[in-house]
Structure formats: C-alpha cells, structure tokens
Coordinates of C-alpha atoms and ligand atoms in Angstrom, one line a residue:
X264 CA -13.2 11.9 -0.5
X265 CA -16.2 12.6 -2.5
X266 CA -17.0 16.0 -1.3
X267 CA -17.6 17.9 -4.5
X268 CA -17.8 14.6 -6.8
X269 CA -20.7 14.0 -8.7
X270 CA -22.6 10.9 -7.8
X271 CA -25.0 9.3 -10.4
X272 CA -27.6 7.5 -8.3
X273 CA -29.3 4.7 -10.1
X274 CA -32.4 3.6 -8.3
X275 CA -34.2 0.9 -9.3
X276 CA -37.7 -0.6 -8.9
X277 CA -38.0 -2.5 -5.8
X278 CA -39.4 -1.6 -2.1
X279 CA -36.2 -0.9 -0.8
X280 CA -36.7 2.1 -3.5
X281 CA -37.5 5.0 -0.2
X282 CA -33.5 3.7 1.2
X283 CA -32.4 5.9 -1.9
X284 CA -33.6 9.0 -0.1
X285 CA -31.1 8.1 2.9
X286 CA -27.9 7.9 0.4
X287 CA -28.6 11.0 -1.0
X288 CA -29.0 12.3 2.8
X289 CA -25.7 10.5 3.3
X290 CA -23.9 11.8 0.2
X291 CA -24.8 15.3 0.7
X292 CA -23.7 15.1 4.1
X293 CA -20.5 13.9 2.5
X294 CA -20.9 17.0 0.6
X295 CA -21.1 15.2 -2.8
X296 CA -23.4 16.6 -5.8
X297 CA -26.4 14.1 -6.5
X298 CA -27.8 13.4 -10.2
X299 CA -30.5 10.7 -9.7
X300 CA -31.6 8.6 -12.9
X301 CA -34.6 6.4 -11.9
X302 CA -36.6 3.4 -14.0
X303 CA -40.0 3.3 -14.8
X304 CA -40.6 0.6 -11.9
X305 CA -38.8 2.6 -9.5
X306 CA -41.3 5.5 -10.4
X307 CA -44.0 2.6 -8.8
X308 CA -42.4 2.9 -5.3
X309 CA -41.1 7.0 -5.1
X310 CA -41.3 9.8 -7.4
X311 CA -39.2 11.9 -9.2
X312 CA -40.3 15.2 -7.5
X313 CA -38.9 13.2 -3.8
X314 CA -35.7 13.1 -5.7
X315 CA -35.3 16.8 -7.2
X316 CA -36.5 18.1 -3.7
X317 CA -33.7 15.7 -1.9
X318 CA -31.1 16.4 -4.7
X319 CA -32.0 19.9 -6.0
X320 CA -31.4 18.2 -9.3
X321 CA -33.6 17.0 -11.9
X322 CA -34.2 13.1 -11.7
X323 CA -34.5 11.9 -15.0
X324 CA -37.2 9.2 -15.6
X325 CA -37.7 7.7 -19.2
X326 CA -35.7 8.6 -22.1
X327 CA -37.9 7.9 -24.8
X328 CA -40.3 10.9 -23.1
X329 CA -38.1 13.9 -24.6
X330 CA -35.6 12.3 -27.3
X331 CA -33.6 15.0 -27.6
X332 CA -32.9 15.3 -23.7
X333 CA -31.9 12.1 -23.4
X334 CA -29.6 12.2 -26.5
X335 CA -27.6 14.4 -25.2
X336 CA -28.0 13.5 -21.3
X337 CA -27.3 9.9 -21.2
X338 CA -23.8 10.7 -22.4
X339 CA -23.1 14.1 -20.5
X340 CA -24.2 12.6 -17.5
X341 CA -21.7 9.3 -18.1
X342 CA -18.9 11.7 -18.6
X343 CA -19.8 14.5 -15.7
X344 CA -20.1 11.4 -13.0
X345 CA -17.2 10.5 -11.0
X346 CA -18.9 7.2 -9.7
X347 CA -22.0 5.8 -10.0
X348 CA -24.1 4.1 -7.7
X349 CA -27.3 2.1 -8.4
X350 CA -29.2 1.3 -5.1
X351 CA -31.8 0.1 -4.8
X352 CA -29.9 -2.7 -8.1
X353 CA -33.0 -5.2 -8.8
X354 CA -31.9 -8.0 -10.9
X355 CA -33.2 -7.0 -14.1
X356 CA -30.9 -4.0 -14.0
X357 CA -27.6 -6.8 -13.3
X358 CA -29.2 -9.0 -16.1
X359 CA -29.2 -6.2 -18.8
X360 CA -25.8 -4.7 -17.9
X361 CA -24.3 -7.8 -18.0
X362 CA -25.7 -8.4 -21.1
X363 CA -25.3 -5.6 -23.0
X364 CA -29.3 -4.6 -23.1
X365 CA -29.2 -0.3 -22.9
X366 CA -32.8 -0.1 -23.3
X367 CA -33.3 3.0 -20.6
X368 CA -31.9 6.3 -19.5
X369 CA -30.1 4.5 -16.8
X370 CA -28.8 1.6 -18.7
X371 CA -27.2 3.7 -21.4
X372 CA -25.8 5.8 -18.8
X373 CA -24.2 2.9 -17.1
X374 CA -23.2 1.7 -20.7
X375 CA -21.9 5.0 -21.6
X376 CA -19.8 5.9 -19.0
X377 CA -16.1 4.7 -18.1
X378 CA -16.1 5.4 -14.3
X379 CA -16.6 3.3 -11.6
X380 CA -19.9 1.6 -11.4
X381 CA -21.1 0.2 -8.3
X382 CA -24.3 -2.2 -7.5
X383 CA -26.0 -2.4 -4.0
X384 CA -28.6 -5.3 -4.8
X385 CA -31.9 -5.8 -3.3
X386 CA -34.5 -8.1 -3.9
X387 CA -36.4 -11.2 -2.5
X388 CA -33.9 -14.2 -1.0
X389 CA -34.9 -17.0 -3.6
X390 CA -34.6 -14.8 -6.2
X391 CA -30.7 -13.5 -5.1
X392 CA -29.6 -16.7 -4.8
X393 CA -30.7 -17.8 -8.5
X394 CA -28.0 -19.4 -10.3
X395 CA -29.1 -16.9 -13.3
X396 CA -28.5 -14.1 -11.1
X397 CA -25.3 -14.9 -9.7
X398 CA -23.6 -16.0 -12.5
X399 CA -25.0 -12.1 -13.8
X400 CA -23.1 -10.8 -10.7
X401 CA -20.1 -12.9 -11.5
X402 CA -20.0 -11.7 -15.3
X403 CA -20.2 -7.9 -13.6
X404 CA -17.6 -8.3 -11.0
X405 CA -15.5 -9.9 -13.9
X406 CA -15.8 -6.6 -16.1
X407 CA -14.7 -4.6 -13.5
X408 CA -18.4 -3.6 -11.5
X409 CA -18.1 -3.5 -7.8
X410 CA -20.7 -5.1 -6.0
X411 CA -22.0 -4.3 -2.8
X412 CA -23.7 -7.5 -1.1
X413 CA -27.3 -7.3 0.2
X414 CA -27.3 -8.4 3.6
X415 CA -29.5 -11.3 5.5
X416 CA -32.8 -10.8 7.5
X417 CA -36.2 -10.4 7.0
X418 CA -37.4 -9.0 3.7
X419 CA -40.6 -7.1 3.0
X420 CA -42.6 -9.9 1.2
X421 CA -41.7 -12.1 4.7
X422 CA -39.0 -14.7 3.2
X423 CA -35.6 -14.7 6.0
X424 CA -32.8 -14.6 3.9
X425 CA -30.1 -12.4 1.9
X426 CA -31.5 -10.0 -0.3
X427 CA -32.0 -7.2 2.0
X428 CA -29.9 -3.5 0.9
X429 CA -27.0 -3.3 2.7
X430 CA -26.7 -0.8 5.5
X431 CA -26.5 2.4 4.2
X432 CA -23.3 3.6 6.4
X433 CA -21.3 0.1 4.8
X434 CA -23.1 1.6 1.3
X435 CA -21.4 5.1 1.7
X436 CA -18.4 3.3 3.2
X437 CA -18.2 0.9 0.5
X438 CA -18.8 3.5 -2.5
X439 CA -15.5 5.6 -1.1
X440 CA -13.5 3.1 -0.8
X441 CA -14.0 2.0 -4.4
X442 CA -13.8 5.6 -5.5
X443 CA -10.5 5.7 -3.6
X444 CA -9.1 2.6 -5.1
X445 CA -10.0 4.2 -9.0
X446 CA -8.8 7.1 -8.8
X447 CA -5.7 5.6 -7.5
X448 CA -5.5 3.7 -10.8
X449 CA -6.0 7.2 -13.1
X450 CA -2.3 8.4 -10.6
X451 CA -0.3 5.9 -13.4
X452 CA 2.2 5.8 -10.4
X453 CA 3.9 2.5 -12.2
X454 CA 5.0 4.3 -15.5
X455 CA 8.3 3.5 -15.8
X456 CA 8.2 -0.1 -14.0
X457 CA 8.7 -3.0 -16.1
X458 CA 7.1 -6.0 -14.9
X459 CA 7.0 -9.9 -15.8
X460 CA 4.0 -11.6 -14.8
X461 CA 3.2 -15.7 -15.0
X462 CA -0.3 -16.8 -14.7
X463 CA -2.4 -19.9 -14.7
X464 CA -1.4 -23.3 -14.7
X465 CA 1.2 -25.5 -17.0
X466 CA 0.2 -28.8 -18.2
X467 CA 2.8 -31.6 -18.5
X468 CA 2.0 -33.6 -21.5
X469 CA 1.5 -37.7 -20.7
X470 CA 1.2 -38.2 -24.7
X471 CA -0.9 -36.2 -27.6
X472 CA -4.7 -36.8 -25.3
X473 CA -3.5 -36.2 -21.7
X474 CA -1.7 -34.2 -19.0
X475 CA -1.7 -32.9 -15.8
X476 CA -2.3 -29.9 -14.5
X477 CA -4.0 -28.5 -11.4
X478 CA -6.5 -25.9 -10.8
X479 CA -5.7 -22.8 -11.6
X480 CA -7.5 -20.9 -14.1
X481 CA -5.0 -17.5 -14.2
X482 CA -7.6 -14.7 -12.4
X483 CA -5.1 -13.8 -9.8
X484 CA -2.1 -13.0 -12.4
X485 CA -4.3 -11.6 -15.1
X486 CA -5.8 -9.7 -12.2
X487 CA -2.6 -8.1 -11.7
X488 CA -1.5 -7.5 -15.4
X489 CA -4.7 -5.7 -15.8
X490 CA -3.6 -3.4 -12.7
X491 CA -0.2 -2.7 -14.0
X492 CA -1.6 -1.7 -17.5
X493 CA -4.0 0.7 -16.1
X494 CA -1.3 2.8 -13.5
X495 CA 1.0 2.9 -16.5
X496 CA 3.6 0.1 -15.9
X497 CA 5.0 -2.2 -18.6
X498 CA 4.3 -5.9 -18.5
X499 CA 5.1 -9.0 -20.0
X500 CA 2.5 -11.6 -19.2
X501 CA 3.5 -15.1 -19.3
X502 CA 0.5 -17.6 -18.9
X503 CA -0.3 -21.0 -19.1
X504 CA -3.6 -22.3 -21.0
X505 CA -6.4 -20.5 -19.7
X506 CA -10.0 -19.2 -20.8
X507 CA -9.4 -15.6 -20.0
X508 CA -8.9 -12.7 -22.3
X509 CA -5.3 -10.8 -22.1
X510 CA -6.1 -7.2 -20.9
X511 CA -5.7 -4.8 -23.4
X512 CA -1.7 -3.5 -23.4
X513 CA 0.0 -6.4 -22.1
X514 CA 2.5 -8.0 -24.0
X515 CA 0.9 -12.0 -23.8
X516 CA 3.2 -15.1 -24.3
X517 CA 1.9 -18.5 -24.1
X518 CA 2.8 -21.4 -22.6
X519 CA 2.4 -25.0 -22.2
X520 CA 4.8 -26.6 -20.2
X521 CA 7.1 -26.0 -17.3
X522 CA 9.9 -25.9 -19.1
X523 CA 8.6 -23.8 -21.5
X524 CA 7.2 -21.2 -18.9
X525 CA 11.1 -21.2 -17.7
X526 CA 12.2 -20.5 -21.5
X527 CA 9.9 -17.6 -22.0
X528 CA 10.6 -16.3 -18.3
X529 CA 14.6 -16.5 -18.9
X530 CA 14.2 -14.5 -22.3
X531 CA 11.8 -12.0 -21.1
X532 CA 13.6 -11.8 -17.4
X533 CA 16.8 -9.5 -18.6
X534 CA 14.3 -6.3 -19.6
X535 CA 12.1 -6.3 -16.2
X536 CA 12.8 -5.3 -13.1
X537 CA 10.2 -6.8 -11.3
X538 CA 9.0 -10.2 -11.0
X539 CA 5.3 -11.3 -10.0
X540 CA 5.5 -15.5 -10.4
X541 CA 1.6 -16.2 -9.6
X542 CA 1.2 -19.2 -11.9
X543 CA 0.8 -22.2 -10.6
X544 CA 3.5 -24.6 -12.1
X545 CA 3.8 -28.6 -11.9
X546 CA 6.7 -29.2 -9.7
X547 CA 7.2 -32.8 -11.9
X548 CA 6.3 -34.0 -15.2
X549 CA 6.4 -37.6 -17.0
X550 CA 9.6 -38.7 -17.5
X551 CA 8.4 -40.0 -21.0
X552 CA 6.1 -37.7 -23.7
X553 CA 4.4 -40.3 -25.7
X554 CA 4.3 -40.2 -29.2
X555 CA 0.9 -41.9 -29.3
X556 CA -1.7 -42.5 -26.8
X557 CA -1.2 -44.5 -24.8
X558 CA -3.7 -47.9 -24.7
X559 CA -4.5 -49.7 -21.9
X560 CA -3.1 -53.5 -21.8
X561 CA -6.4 -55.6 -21.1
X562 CA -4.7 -57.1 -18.4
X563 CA -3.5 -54.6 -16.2
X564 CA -5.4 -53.5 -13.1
X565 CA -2.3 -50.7 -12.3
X566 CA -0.2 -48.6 -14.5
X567 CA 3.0 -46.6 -13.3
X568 CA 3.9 -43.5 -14.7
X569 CA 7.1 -42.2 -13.7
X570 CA 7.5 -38.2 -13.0
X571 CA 10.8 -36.0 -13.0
X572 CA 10.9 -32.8 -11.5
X573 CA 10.3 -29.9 -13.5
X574 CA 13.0 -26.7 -13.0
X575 CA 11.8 -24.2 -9.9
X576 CA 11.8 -21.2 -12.1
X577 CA 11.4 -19.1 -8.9
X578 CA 14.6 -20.7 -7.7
X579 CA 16.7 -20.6 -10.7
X580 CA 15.7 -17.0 -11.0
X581 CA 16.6 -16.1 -7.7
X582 CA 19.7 -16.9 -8.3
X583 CA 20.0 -14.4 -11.7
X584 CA 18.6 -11.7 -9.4
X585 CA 19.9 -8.5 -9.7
X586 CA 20.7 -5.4 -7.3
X587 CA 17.2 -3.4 -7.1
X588 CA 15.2 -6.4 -8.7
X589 CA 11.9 -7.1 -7.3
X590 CA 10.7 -11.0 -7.1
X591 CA 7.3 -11.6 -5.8
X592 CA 6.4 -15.4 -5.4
X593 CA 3.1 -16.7 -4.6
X594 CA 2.3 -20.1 -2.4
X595 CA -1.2 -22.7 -2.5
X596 CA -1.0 -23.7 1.1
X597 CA -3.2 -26.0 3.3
X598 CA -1.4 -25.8 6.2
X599 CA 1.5 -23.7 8.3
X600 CA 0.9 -21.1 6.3
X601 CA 3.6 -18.2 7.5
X602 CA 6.1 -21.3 7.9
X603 CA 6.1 -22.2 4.3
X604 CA 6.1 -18.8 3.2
X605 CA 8.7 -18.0 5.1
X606 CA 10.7 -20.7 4.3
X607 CA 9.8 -19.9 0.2
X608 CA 10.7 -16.7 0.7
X609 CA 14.6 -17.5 2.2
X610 CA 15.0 -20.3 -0.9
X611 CA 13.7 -18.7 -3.8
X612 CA 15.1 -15.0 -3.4
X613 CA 12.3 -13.0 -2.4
X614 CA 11.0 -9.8 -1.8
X615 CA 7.4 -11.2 -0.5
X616 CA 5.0 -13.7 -1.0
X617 CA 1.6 -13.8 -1.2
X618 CA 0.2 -17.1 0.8
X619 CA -3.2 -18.4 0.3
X620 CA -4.7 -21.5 2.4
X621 CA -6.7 -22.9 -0.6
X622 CA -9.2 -24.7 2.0
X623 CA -10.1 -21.2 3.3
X624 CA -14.0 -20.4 1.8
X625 CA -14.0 -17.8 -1.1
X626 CA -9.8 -18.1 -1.4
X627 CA -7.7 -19.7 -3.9
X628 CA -8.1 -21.1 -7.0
X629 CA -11.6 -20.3 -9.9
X630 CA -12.8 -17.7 -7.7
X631 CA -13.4 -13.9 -8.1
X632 CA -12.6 -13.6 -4.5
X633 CA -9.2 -14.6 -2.2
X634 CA -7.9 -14.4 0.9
X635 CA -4.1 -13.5 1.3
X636 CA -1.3 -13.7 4.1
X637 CA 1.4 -11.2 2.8
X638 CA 4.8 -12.3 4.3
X639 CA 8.1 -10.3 3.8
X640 CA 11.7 -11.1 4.4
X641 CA 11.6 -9.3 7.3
X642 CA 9.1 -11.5 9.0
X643 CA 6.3 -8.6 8.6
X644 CA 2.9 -11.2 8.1
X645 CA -0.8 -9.7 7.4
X646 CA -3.7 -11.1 5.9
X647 CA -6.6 -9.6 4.0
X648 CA -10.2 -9.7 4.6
X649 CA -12.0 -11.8 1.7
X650 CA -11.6 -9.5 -1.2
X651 CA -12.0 -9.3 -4.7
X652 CA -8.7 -10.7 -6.6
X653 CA -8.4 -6.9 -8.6
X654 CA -8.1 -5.4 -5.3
X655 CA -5.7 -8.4 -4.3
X656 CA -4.0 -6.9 -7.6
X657 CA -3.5 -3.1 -6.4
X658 CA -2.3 -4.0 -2.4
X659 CA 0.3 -6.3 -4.3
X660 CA 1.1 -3.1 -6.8
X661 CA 1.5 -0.9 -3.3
X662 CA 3.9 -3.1 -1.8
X663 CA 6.3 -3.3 -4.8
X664 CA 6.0 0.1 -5.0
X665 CA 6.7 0.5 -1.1
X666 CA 10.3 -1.0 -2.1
X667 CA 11.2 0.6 -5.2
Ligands
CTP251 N1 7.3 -22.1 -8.7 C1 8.1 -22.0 -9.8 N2 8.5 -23.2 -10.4 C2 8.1 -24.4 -9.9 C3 7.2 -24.4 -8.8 C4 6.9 -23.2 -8.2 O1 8.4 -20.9 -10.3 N3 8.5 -25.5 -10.5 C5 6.8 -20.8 -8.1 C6 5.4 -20.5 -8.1 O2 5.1 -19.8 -9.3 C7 5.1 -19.7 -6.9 C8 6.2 -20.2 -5.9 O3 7.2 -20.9 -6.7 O4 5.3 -18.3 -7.0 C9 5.7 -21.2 -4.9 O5 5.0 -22.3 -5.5 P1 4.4 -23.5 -4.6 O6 3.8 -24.5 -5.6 O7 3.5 -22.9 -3.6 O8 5.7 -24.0 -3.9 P2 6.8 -25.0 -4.2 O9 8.0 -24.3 -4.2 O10 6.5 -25.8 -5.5 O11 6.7 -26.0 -2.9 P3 5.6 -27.1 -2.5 O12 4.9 -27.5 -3.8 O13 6.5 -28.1 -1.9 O14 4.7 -26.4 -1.5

C-alpha cells in the first residue's frame, strides 16, 4: 500500500530515538521512499549520517543552518509526502503542534503539509499520563492527527508504565491502515449523495434558566458530516446546542428543541436521500414552558414537573420514507444491546443502526473514541474494536454506500 509513497519520518529526541532505524528498515522493506527530518534533541541520541546511510536520503537537521534550504524544503517536502510519521513523538513535539508553535524544520513541515500526520509517542510514564499532555493528544486527534499509543512496560529511566514506542510491526501496521483510510477520502466516492445529518442533544426548555438535556456533545454526527464533505457528498447538518465547530462545506441548521429538530428535519427531508439521525433527542419535554423562572415556594420539600412526549422524528420519518431512501438510526444502550436495535430498526423504518452500550469504557457519549454494534434489517450484527469516532464516521459512509 505504500510501496513507492514517500514517507516523511519525523524523529524526535528521546532514547527510543535508535527504533527509527527499524521503521525505516520496515518501510523500505515495504518498499516505500524515506525522507527523514530530525530535531536538534534527536541529533543527542543518533545522527543524521545513520539516517542518509539507512534512507539514501539527506536527513535534514536545523533549518535555521541554511535559510534558503529550508525555505524552499519545508514546503516541498510537505507537498512531496504522502504521509508522515513522527516516531520517536516526545511531548514537546505534541505540545507545539497542537498549539500552533512551527519553530523547526519538522514542525513547519508538519504545519505545512495537508496529508495524513501520524504520532507514535514515547516518553517516561508520569510524564504521558500528564493531564497537559493528554489533553495535547486530545486537541491533535480532534484536528484530524492519528495517534499511535505507546505501549506499557518498563521504560529506560526504570519507571513500569505506558510510555514505551509501540511495536514497530503495530507502527507499520498502524501507519497503512491510516494511509488506506485517507486516501480513501481523496476517491469523493459520495458525490452525488445528498445526506441529512442530526447531531448533539435537544434541550427542552423548563422556563427562560433551565432544561433538560442529556449528554451528548455532537462528535459522533459532526464526525460524520465532516466525512461526507471530504468524499464529496452533500449534507445538511441538523444539530442541537453544541461546542463544536461546523466542518467546513456543510450546510448547518440549529436547533433547540425536539420539536424544532423535527421542523428542520421535515423541511430539509424532501431534498436528501439519505438519512443519518445520530442526535440524541429528549423523548419528553415539560408539559408547561414558563414564562418566568420559576421560584421555589419556601415550603415545599417536592416539586412535580409534568413531561409529554416529544414526536419520534425517526418514526414519523419512517413513515415518509421513500423507495431507495436510506435511514440510519443510532441507539444509547445499557443493556440487550442487538434486542433493542433490532427492535428500533423494525419500528422506525430502517436501513441499520448503529448501537452503542454507553457503560462500555472509551464508548458513547464526550469521547473521541466509541465502540459500535452495527445491526441491519437483515439481522447481520458486528461490532468494532474501540476506534476513533472519524473512523466510526467512514465504516458508517461504507455501509450506506454498500446499499445504494
Ligand atoms: N430518535 C428520534 N426522536 C426521538 C427519540 C429518538 O428521532 N424523539 C432517534 C434518535 O436520533 C436515534 C434513534 O431514534 O437515531 C434511537 O434513539 P434512542 O433514544 O436510542 O431510542 P428511543 O427510540 O428513544 O427508545 P428508548 O429511549 O426507549 O431506548
């Protein structure tokens, strides 16, 4: 998959620095081409000449050494990769690229370039599992980096812990995969499509300070807006109050309420043909939207707040569905997972449904990652490793596609 791709190699000061010889073994067994750009610190642990005689290739050190190299490098190397790799990735190299520092030849490259980016960190235990450093990770996977996770053991300074490089076989494995799943974005093999999309959560108003509302910040669906946009489909996005940003090229509606998701769903419905219904919507609402806030009588221990069921939008579209329509539902589960869906999937119309236990570790709602059963009307069930929500996105995109 990469044989003939160029690979820029990012390595990094730390003592795992000498594993960077074994990926370039590995990648030029893969028969990949190999440009190496190494920082300063790295040049403490190996040097550039192990590189060149490894790669055949130059490895580029400091950019401030020959100014006009560099000017012209940082960028031509950005644009001749078709994936970059930095291993051994120390934190400071996360820190800056999450935070826009370009300070070096390799963080301009990174910076510079619009390919895939991927980080195999390595560094001491205490030091991974800094709060500063995973919330770095966090903003990365976020803006579309791929991480590779260090794995546990014992490190060179004698800590026991995660921190160590990963394996470099799960590295090379890792880096094609990725490589596989980009380029299969750049195929646009949605153009034509026209998709609705709702996200996030609806809040149902109690009176003008309160409401409920549940958990759900809006990743998944803005996950998968963000796919469609990028292999070329159309998309309506219909979200509920979140803190993300719209991806660029989707046409955003927002939302409050239940009922005025359904609104917005029954007017954009008519010019889509498929329908991805990830938000998570209140089944019920207050029967009564105060005008004012509510006080609290000083005598009352208990208040009662009376709830009416909010439309099934799912259901009521199912209904409307036409010949050739698509209608993807989504279900928060704790239990009997394949039941519900199954059950879902009879009463609301659908094509699939993408079921996620919410007690699971690393699924569900407000994080990067999930874990999902994928039922289909034909009782076909399978369930994904725990992956990041993007490439939740794509296998969703591949099985609407599988039907069109
Ligand atoms: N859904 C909807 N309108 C609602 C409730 C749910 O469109 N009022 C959609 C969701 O967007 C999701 C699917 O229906 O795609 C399943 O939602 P879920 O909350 O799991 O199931 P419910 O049908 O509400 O059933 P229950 O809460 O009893 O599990």
């Amino acid at each position: 998959m990469l044989r003939g791709k160029n690979v820029v190699l990012g390595v990094t000061g730390g003592i795992a620095a000498y594993k960077a010889c074994e990926i370039i073994s590995g990648l030029k067994k893969i028969g990949a081409n190999i440009d190496v750009i190494m920082t300063k610190s790295a040049a403490e642990f190996i040097t550039p000449y192990t590189f060149q005689s490894l790669t055949g290739n130059p490895a580029i050190l400091n950019m401030f050494e020959s100014p006009k190299y560099w000017d012209m490098e940082h960028i031509s190397l950005a644009q001749k990769s078709d994936i970059l790799l930095i291993a051994p990735a120390t934190a400071n190299i996360m820190g800056k690229v999450a935070n826009g520092i370009a300070d070096d030849m390799l963080t301009t490259t990174i910076m510079a370039s619009n390919k895939p980016v991927v980080f195999a960190p390595a560094m001491n235990t205490k030091m991974y599992e800094n709060p500063v450093v995973q919330k770095n990770m966090e903003t990365l996977i976020a803006r579309g980096y791929h991480i590779i996770p260090p794995k546990g053991g014992m490190l060179a300074c004698g800590d026991e812990g995660q921190g160590k490089l990963q394996d470099v076989t799960i590295i090379l494995e890792e880096l094609q995969k990725i490589y596989q799943k980009e380029l299969k974005t750049e195929k646009k093999d949605l153009e034509g499509l026209k998709f609705l999309v709702t996200a996030g959560p609806t809040r149902e108003i109690i009176d003008p300070v309160r409401f409920l509302s549940n958990h759900s910040t809006g990743k998944m669906g803005y996950e998968i807006a963000k796919a469609i946009v990028k292999r070329g489909g159309r998309v309506t996005l219909i979200s509920g109050p979140t803190s993300l940003r719209a991806p660029e090229g989707v046409d955003l509606v927002l939302v409050e309420t239940a009922e005025e998701m359904f609104e917005a769903v029954k007017k954009a419905y008519p010019q889509c043909d498929i329908l991805i219904k990830s938000a998570a919507v209140s089944d019920y609402r207050p029967k009564i939207r105060e005008a004012q806030k509510v006080k609290k009588e000083s005598q009352e221990e208990e208040m009662q707040l009376t709830l009416v069921r909010n439309p099934d939008i799912l259901l009521e579209l199912g209904k409307m569905k036409k010949p050739g329509n698509i209608h993807v539902g989504f279900a928060a589960e704790t239990e009997n997972i394949v039941e519900h869906g199954q059950e879902k999937i009879q009463k609301k119309n659908l094509d699939f449904i993408v079921a996620n236990d919410v007690t699971e570790e690393g699924a569900g709602f407000a994080h990067n990652t999930n874990i999902v059963h994928f039922i289909d009307k034909n009782g076909d069930h399978s369930k994904t490793e725990k992956v990041e929500k993007s490439a939740i996105a794509h296998e969703i995109l591949d099985k609407v596609l599988l039907l069109k």
